[in-house]
Amino acid sequence: MATIKLENIEKCYTKDTPVIKNLDLEINEGEFAVIVGPSGCGKSTLLRLIAGLEEVTNGEIYINNKRVTTTVPKDRDISMVFQNYALYPQMTVYENMAFGLKMRNEPSELIKEKIQWASKKLSLEKLLSRKPKELSGGQKQRVALGRAIVREPKVFLFDEPLSNLDAKLRIQMRTVIKRLHEELDATMVYVTHDQVEAMTLGTKIIALNEGVIHQVDSPINLYSDPADTFVGKFIGNPGINLIPVNISENFEIHIEGKKKNPIISEDIDTKAIFKNHSKKKVILGIRPEYVVLNEIKNNGDILEGELKLIEPLGNETLYHIKLDDITLISRHYEHKHSDWNLGMKVNVNFNLEKALFFDFESKKRI
Ligand code: ADP
């Protein structure tokens, strides 16, 4: 087990355009840290910097309090698992797993023991004499995992290891990796663009966008307590609804051009929340499960939206509603509106106790 510390890391591939910007991060012993963010945000770069496969432009990296900023990868005591498996095609499964150990001149009896141990853990016993081309994607990835664990490194690094697998296999492999983490008690750093994978695997999640960390937190906090609109939108499927609203002089919330204004109820203390935002625009963030739709009974005090799309998913139904130029998503856990049609008008209500508010300029939580 090991700790990892990144201090003021900057990485530029081309002069003066950093893809990682003054980044600080600490990963504790035994943690399963998941770096999550959209494609191109710098996740792989960050992992490769920890591995030593890329050099930092500025900053320092420590593994177990030892400075490794300029240490070559093989001396960092890490194992990395890649999306494309990176197996040697001419070698058998056994030879692939043994390769790193042979390079370290470990005795062949010990190598055999370790491979037996790893192949049992990963159900690879019957595949040891096969070549990679005779394996399915899931099997190849299990071999790649086996090769990583036999080396018994201090740190495991995973770069989107499940992205090439189909959805069902991804779920199975998630369980395998999670179990490995529990059994090996190792420090793991895992990169993915898939927020579900991040939430299910991670004990600590690092939300990254454009080379900047937006939040480091537990999966639940990331969902219920996002630091800014990026995290709110990225985490959750679908993400949080974001609605620009105006705060009046007496701290009421107004949606532009809507009949039902103000939309506020007694549920929240707007005076306290908006003490620095009176007469300003802010962003109201509300998760789909807290947007409640009802049929319009009378035309009085309503916030009227138009039903644009219905997605019945079995355990839940998602309703896409257009509110002028904003599209909102409402999640209902019962499919009770089977008579609702596209184009019909519905009354939109927000469970404002659950609303989150963000500064319009900085996009950070108020
Ligand atoms: P992610 O893993 O989040 O998809 P990457 O770390 O692969 O993102 O890439 C971050 C940014 O750095 C992207 O804009 C990408 O084009 C750029 N980049 C990655 N590797 C290189 C490289 N070797 N040379 C130049 N630019 C690179």
XYZ file of C-alpha atoms and ligand atoms in Angstrom:
393
model
C 0.000 0.000 0.000
C 1.161 3.491 -0.682
C 0.234 7.135 -0.666
C 0.452 9.338 -3.750
C 0.926 13.075 -3.647
C 0.896 15.450 -6.598
C 2.104 18.955 -5.907
C 1.422 21.864 -8.227
C 1.596 19.699 -11.344
C 1.610 21.292 -14.753
C 1.895 19.416 -18.026
C 2.299 21.017 -21.446
C 2.714 18.875 -24.563
C 3.100 21.963 -26.698
C 4.695 25.124 -25.410
C 2.465 27.267 -23.153
C -0.715 25.209 -23.543
C -1.063 23.230 -20.336
C -3.357 20.197 -20.390
C -2.867 19.817 -16.610
C -2.951 23.095 -14.701
C -1.368 23.621 -11.255
C -2.905 20.479 -9.911
C -2.651 19.287 -6.290
C -3.894 15.868 -5.250
C -3.407 13.457 -2.370
C -4.387 9.813 -2.499
C -4.253 7.894 0.765
C -3.140 4.364 1.475
C -5.541 1.724 0.238
C -7.849 4.187 -1.469
C -9.617 3.470 -4.738
C -9.283 6.857 -6.408
C -11.174 7.366 -9.653
C -10.313 10.227 -11.978
C -13.425 10.981 -14.011
C -14.131 13.591 -16.647
C -15.031 14.041 -20.314
C -12.802 12.843 -23.126
C -9.733 15.037 -23.576
C -9.828 16.576 -20.065
C -6.379 15.198 -19.170
C -7.205 11.984 -17.259
C -4.774 9.708 -19.094
C -2.101 12.365 -18.980
C -2.447 12.570 -15.211
C -2.208 8.798 -14.835
C 0.802 8.631 -17.169
C 2.495 11.330 -15.102
C 2.007 9.231 -11.958
C 3.344 6.191 -13.837
C 6.333 8.115 -15.134
C 5.371 7.503 -18.768
C 5.220 11.285 -19.247
C 7.441 13.924 -17.701
C 5.903 16.773 -15.713
C 6.505 20.300 -16.990
C 6.342 21.643 -13.429
C 5.612 20.267 -9.976
C 6.509 17.249 -7.907
C 5.210 13.698 -7.519
C 5.646 11.636 -4.355
C 4.871 7.948 -3.837
C 5.022 6.960 -0.165
C 6.553 10.342 0.636
C 9.461 9.601 -1.687
C 10.041 12.055 -4.524
C 9.651 10.144 -7.813
C 9.205 13.119 -10.180
C 12.176 12.042 -12.280
C 12.226 8.336 -11.386
C 11.872 5.938 -14.332
C 8.581 3.939 -14.460
C 10.110 0.584 -13.517
C 11.465 1.997 -10.267
C 8.155 3.531 -9.133
C 6.693 0.203 -7.949
C 3.480 0.551 -9.924
C 1.518 -1.696 -12.289
C -0.594 -0.258 -15.041
C -3.571 -1.823 -16.825
C -4.516 -0.343 -20.188
C -7.691 -0.199 -22.251
C -6.104 -2.178 -25.100
C -4.764 -4.899 -22.733
C -1.191 -4.560 -24.118
C -0.547 -8.326 -24.066
C 2.328 -9.869 -26.005
C 0.570 -11.699 -28.891
C 3.255 -14.362 -29.355
C 3.246 -15.379 -25.676
C 0.769 -17.624 -23.847
C -1.314 -16.325 -20.966
C 1.171 -17.893 -18.551
C 4.138 -16.301 -20.289
C 2.415 -12.922 -20.404
C 1.862 -13.029 -16.670
C 5.357 -14.370 -15.986
C 7.187 -11.839 -18.148
C 7.547 -9.003 -15.643
C 8.604 -11.407 -12.900
C 11.227 -13.063 -15.128
C 12.632 -9.636 -15.933
C 13.062 -9.168 -12.191
C 14.893 -12.521 -12.066
C 12.419 -14.102 -9.694
C 12.865 -17.886 -9.301
C 10.616 -19.925 -11.572
C 9.018 -21.811 -8.652
C 7.937 -18.526 -7.081
C 6.686 -17.272 -10.451
C 4.607 -20.433 -10.812
C 3.136 -19.985 -7.353
C 2.216 -16.364 -8.003
C 0.598 -17.186 -11.338
C -1.403 -19.980 -9.758
C -2.578 -17.584 -7.066
C -3.526 -14.854 -9.588
C -5.165 -17.176 -12.094
C -7.326 -18.640 -9.352
C -8.407 -15.164 -8.271
C -9.292 -14.251 -11.844
C -10.614 -17.637 -13.053
C -7.836 -17.997 -15.593
C -6.679 -21.513 -14.644
C -8.003 -23.141 -17.814
C -6.626 -20.477 -20.131
C -2.955 -20.459 -19.153
C -1.668 -22.128 -22.314
C -3.715 -20.034 -24.736
C -2.418 -17.147 -26.825
C -4.174 -13.745 -26.591
C -5.823 -14.187 -30.009
C -7.685 -17.210 -28.592
C -9.248 -15.126 -25.821
C -12.352 -12.931 -25.620
C -12.029 -9.260 -24.667
C -13.055 -9.935 -21.078
C -10.553 -12.795 -20.786
C -7.750 -10.641 -22.210
C -8.505 -7.965 -19.667
C -8.443 -10.547 -16.866
C -4.991 -11.629 -18.072
C -3.870 -7.993 -18.045
C -5.165 -7.736 -14.465
C -3.380 -10.981 -13.574
C -0.134 -9.678 -14.984
C -0.532 -6.547 -12.875
C -1.306 -8.304 -9.602
C 1.468 -10.928 -9.750
C 3.959 -8.104 -9.566
C 2.489 -7.087 -6.185
C 3.069 -3.399 -6.738
C 2.436 -0.654 -4.209
C 0.126 1.142 -6.618
C -2.193 -0.023 -9.401
C -3.004 2.374 -12.217
C -5.936 1.653 -14.552
C -6.455 3.578 -17.793
C -10.067 3.017 -18.950
C -9.573 -0.757 -18.658
C -13.192 -1.654 -19.396
C -13.920 0.667 -22.320
C -13.466 -2.029 -24.977
C -15.887 -4.444 -23.342
C -19.621 -4.694 -23.926
C -21.998 -3.313 -21.305
C -22.730 -6.616 -19.555
C -19.087 -7.643 -19.332
C -18.172 -4.189 -18.043
C -20.488 -4.721 -15.084
C -18.966 -8.152 -14.389
C -15.421 -6.807 -14.604
C -16.314 -3.927 -12.310
C -17.129 -6.514 -9.672
C -13.836 -8.342 -10.323
C -11.819 -5.133 -9.927
C -13.714 -4.047 -6.836
C -13.109 -7.445 -5.249
C -9.412 -7.255 -6.123
C -9.210 -3.902 -4.387
C -10.768 -5.327 -1.237
C -8.642 -8.471 -1.226
C -5.314 -6.893 -2.115
C -5.790 -3.861 0.094
C -3.873 -1.890 -2.515
C -3.862 1.769 -3.514
C -5.577 2.047 -6.876
C -5.960 4.946 -9.286
C -8.496 4.429 -12.026
C -9.304 6.637 -14.999
C -12.669 6.605 -16.740
C -15.015 8.899 -18.658
C -17.951 6.806 -17.403
C -19.490 8.359 -14.325
C -21.372 5.169 -13.405
C -18.084 3.252 -13.369
C -16.546 6.015 -11.268
C -19.396 6.032 -8.765
C -19.543 2.253 -8.379
C -15.802 1.682 -8.010
C -14.367 4.722 -6.292
C -13.923 5.453 -2.626
C -12.617 8.859 -3.658
C -13.636 10.490 -6.907
C -11.694 13.219 -8.622
C -13.812 15.193 -11.075
C -11.522 16.661 -13.718
C -12.315 19.088 -16.518
C -9.891 20.865 -18.853
C -6.930 19.883 -16.693
C -8.429 21.309 -13.496
C -9.845 19.383 -10.519
C -13.391 20.570 -9.779
C -14.087 18.363 -6.779
C -12.572 15.497 -4.798
C -15.212 13.679 -2.800
C -17.112 10.483 -2.057
C -19.526 9.275 -4.761
C -22.576 10.262 -2.716
C -21.306 13.768 -1.980
C -20.427 14.307 -5.596
C -24.032 13.555 -6.495
C -25.846 15.349 -3.709
C -23.389 18.132 -3.014
C -21.683 19.110 -6.295
C -19.184 21.952 -6.002
C -20.170 23.535 -9.306
C -22.350 23.151 -12.384
C -19.759 20.992 -14.175
C -19.878 18.323 -11.456
C -23.677 18.570 -11.167
C -24.067 18.030 -14.892
C -21.376 15.369 -15.296
C -22.320 13.185 -12.343
C -25.744 11.576 -12.545
C -27.500 10.119 -15.527
C -29.105 12.330 -16.641
C -27.220 15.182 -14.992
C -28.677 17.950 -12.911
C -31.122 20.399 -14.567
C -29.712 23.918 -14.705
C -32.099 26.865 -14.961
C -31.023 30.523 -14.988
C -33.238 32.508 -12.599
C -33.358 36.075 -11.302
C -33.272 36.857 -7.601
C -35.439 39.815 -6.722
C -34.688 42.545 -4.198
C -36.686 40.662 -1.580
C -34.918 37.350 -2.375
C -37.628 35.740 -4.472
C -36.771 33.422 -7.350
C -38.120 34.375 -10.775
C -37.873 32.373 -13.964
C -37.765 34.733 -16.898
C -41.036 35.203 -18.757
C -43.051 32.744 -16.699
C -46.519 33.187 -15.283
C -45.878 31.389 -12.045
C -43.515 33.814 -10.428
C -42.007 33.836 -7.948
C -41.527 30.064 -7.913
C -40.400 30.079 -4.329
C -42.252 28.412 -1.467
C -41.650 28.461 2.268
C -39.415 25.407 1.959
C -36.134 27.285 1.938
C -34.637 30.340 3.572
C -33.954 32.395 0.457
C -32.816 35.398 2.436
C -29.938 33.421 3.893
C -29.043 31.657 0.633
C -29.119 34.752 -1.561
C -27.768 37.342 0.884
C -25.080 38.268 -1.651
C -27.203 37.699 -4.736
C -30.174 40.026 -4.449
C -31.071 41.516 -7.849
C -28.665 39.084 -9.530
C -28.985 36.191 -11.897
C -28.146 32.750 -10.432
C -28.466 29.175 -11.653
C -31.020 26.899 -10.047
C -29.857 23.286 -10.132
C -32.370 20.531 -9.579
C -31.947 16.764 -10.025
C -34.534 15.136 -12.334
C -36.145 13.230 -9.442
C -37.084 16.560 -7.827
C -38.855 17.950 -10.891
C -42.481 16.952 -10.447
C -44.957 16.977 -13.322
C -48.713 17.165 -13.085
C -51.549 17.545 -15.480
C -52.788 21.100 -15.836
C -56.078 21.366 -13.988
C -56.705 25.099 -14.338
C -54.797 27.807 -16.103
C -54.012 29.920 -13.062
C -50.902 29.609 -10.967
C -48.818 27.267 -13.092
C -45.370 26.806 -14.549
C -46.241 25.420 -17.917
C -43.952 23.142 -19.885
C -44.357 21.112 -23.055
C -43.686 17.394 -23.113
C -41.046 16.743 -25.776
C -39.860 13.182 -25.159
C -40.823 10.241 -22.959
C -38.230 7.573 -22.144
C -39.712 4.559 -20.330
C -36.751 2.696 -18.818
C -38.656 0.090 -16.833
C -37.851 1.047 -13.269
C -38.214 4.731 -14.077
C -39.483 7.033 -16.788
C -37.723 10.174 -17.959
C -39.836 13.055 -19.250
C -38.141 15.787 -21.271
C -39.990 19.065 -20.922
C -39.467 22.299 -22.748
C -39.787 25.428 -20.664
C -39.315 28.209 -23.244
C -35.737 27.703 -24.417
C -34.718 25.403 -21.550
C -35.129 21.634 -21.678
C -35.625 19.930 -18.318
C -35.694 16.271 -17.448
C -38.068 14.879 -14.855
C -37.620 11.395 -13.410
C -40.661 9.472 -12.196
C -40.193 6.080 -10.600
C -43.649 4.905 -11.585
C -44.881 4.894 -15.130
C -48.266 6.240 -14.163
C -48.839 8.679 -16.982
C -49.370 6.218 -19.820
C -51.966 8.537 -21.337
C -49.542 11.457 -21.652
C -48.620 12.422 -25.190
C -45.823 14.347 -26.779
C -46.704 17.989 -27.255
C -49.080 18.136 -24.292
C -48.735 20.884 -21.713
C -47.858 19.921 -18.137
C -47.497 21.772 -14.878
C -43.889 21.753 -13.635
C -43.091 21.876 -9.931
C -39.734 21.863 -8.219
C -39.060 20.236 -4.875
C -37.159 23.324 -3.827
C -35.837 21.887 -0.573
C -33.608 19.778 -2.808
C -32.577 22.606 -5.130
C -28.944 23.704 -5.349
C -27.937 27.189 -6.396
C -24.869 28.234 -8.353
C -23.278 31.608 -9.001
C -24.034 32.699 -12.571
C -20.482 33.891 -13.285
C -18.235 31.433 -11.460
C -20.683 28.470 -11.763
C -19.726 27.534 -8.192
C -22.206 26.581 -5.468
C -23.705 29.420 -3.503
P -8.349 12.080 -21.541
O -7.609 10.901 -21.018
O -9.106 12.802 -20.485
O -9.209 11.765 -22.724
P -5.736 13.002 -22.407
O -4.927 13.081 -21.175
O -5.538 11.805 -23.289
O -7.284 13.161 -22.041
O -5.489 14.300 -23.277
C -5.590 15.609 -22.753
C -5.212 16.596 -23.831
O -3.831 16.444 -24.152
C -5.979 16.405 -25.144
O -6.239 17.673 -25.670
C -5.002 15.654 -26.002
O -5.216 15.929 -27.367
C -3.647 16.167 -25.530
N -2.581 15.152 -25.659
C -2.565 13.940 -25.085
N -1.425 13.282 -25.363
C -0.692 14.104 -26.158
C 0.601 14.003 -26.787
N 1.358 12.929 -26.632
N 1.011 15.070 -27.497
C 0.256 16.181 -27.638
N -0.966 16.336 -27.072
C -1.439 15.322 -26.344
